[in-house]
PDB file of C-alpha atoms in Angstrom:
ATOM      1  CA  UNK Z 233     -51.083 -31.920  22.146  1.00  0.00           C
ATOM      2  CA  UNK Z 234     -50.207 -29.217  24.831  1.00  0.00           C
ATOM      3  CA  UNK Z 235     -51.847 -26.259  24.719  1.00  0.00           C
ATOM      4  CA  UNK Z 236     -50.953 -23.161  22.463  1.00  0.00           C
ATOM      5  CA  UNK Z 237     -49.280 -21.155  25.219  1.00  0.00           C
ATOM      6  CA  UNK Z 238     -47.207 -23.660  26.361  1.00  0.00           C
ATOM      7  CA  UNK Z 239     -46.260 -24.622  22.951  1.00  0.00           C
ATOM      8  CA  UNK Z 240     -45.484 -21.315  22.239  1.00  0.00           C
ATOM      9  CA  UNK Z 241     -42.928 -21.093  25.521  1.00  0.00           C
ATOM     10  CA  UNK Z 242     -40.761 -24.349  24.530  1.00  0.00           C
ATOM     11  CA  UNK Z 243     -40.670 -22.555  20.833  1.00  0.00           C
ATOM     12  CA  UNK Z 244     -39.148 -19.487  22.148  1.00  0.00           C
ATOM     13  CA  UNK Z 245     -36.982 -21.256  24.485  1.00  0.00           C
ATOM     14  CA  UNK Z 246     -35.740 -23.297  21.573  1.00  0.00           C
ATOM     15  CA  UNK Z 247     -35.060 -20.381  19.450  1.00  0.00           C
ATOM     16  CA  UNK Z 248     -32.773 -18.897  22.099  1.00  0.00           C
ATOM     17  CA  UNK Z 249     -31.070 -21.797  22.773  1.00  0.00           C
ATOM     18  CA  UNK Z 250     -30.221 -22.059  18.699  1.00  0.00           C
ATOM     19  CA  UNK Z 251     -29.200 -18.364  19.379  1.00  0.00           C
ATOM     20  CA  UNK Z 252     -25.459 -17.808  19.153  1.00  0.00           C
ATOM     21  CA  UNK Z 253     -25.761 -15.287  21.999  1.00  0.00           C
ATOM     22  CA  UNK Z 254     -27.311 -17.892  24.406  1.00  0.00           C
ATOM     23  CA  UNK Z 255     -23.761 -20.383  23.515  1.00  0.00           C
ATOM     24  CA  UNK Z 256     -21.484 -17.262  24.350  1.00  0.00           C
ATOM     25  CA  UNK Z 257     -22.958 -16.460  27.549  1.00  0.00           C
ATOM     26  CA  UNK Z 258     -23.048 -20.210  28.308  1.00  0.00           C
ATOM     27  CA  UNK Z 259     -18.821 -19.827  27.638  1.00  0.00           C
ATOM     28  CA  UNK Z 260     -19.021 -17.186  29.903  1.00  0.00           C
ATOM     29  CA  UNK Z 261     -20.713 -18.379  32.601  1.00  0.00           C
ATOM     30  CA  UNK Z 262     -18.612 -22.010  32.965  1.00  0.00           C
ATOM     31  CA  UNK Z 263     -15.291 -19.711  32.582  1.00  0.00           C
ATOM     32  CA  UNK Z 264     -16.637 -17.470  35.311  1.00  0.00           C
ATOM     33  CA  UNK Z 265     -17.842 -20.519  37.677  1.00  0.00           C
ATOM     34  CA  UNK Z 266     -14.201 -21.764  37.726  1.00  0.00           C
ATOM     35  CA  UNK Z 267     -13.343 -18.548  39.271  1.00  0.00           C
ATOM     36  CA  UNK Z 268     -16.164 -18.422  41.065  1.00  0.00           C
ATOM     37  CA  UNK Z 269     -15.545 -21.886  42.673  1.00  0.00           C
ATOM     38  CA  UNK Z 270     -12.494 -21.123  43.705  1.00  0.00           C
ATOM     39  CA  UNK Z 271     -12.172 -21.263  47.495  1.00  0.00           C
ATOM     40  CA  UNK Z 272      -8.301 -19.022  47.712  1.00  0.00           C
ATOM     41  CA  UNK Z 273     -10.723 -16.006  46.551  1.00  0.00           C
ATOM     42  CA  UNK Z 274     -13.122 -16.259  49.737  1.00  0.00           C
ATOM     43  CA  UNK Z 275     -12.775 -13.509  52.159  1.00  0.00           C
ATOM     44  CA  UNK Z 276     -15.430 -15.054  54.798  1.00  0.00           C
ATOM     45  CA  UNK Z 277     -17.776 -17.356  55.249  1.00  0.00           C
ATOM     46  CA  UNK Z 278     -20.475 -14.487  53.661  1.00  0.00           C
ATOM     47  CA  UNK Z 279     -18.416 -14.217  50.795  1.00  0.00           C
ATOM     48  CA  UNK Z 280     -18.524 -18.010  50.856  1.00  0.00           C
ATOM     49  CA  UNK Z 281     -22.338 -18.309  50.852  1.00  0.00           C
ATOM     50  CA  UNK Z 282     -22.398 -15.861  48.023  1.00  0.00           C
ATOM     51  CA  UNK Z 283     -20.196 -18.109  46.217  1.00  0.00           C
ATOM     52  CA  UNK Z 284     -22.471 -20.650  46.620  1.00  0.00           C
ATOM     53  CA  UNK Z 285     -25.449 -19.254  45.573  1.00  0.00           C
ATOM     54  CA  UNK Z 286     -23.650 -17.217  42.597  1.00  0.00           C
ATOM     55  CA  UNK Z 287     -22.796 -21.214  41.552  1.00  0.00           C
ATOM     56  CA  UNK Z 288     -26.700 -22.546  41.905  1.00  0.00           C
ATOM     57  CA  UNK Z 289     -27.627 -20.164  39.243  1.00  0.00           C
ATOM     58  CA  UNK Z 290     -24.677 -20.633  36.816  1.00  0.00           C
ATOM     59  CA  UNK Z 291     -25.635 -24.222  37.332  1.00  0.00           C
ATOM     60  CA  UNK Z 292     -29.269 -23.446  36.677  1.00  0.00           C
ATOM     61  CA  UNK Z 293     -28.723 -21.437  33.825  1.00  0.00           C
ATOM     62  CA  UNK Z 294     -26.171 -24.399  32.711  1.00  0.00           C
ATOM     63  CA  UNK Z 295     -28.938 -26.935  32.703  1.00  0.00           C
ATOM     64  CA  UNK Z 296     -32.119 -24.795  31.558  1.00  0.00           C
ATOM     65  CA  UNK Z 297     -31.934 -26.216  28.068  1.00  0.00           C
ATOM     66  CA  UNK Z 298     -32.287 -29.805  29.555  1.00  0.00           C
ATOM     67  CA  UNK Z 299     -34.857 -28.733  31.861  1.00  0.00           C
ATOM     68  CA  UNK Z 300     -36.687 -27.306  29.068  1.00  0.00           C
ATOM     69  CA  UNK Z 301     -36.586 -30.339  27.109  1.00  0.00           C
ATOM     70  CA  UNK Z 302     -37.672 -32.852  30.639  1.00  0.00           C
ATOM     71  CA  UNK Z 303     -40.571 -30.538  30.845  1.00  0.00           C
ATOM     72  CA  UNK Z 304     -41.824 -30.876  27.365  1.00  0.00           C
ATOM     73  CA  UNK Z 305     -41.702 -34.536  27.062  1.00  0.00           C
ATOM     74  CA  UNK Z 306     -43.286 -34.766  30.818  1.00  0.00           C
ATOM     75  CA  UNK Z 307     -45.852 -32.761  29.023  1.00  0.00           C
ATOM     76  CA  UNK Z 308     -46.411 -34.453  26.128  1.00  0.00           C
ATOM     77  CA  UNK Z 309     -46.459 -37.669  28.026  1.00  0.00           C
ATOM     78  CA  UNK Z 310     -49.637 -36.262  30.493  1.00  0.00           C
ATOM     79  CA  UNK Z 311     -51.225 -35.042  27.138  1.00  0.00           C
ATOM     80  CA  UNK Z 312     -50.758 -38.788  26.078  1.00  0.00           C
ATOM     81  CA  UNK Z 313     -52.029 -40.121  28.914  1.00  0.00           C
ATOM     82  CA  UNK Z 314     -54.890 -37.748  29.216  1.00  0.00           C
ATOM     83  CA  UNK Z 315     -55.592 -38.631  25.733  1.00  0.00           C
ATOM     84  CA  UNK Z 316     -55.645 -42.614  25.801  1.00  0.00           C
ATOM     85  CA  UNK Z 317     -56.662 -42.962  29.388  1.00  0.00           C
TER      86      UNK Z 317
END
């Protein structure tokens, strides 16, 4: 069992990924990285880097949901562990 807190955390996280706000931003953000990605649009090699980074956290955002769920069963495993070791 993880603590209450943490518990708590993957809950909430849950809850906004069921939330049908969280799936239209999600649209959003993969129509935007297309544009985004696009290298015609660059201006410099600034604008380029900004590109880049504007891309990690689309991509971030993109995954959080499977991050979310890695960390909770990493958790629950070290609980486990904990537990029978």
């Amino acid at each position: 069992m993880i603590d209450k807190e943490l518990e708590r955390y993957y809950e909430s996280m849950y809850s906004l990924f069921h939330n049908e706000g969280w799936k239209f931003l999600l649209s959003d953000l993969k129509e935007n990285a297309v544009s985004i990605n696009s290298v015609e649009h660059t201006t410099d090699l600034n604008d380029l880097q900004f590109r880049k980074g504007q891309l990690s956290i689309i991509a971030s955002l993109l995954n959080l949901e499977d991050q979310i769920r890695a960390a909770e069963e990493q958790a629950l495993e070290e609980n486990l562990d904990a537990y029978n070791g």
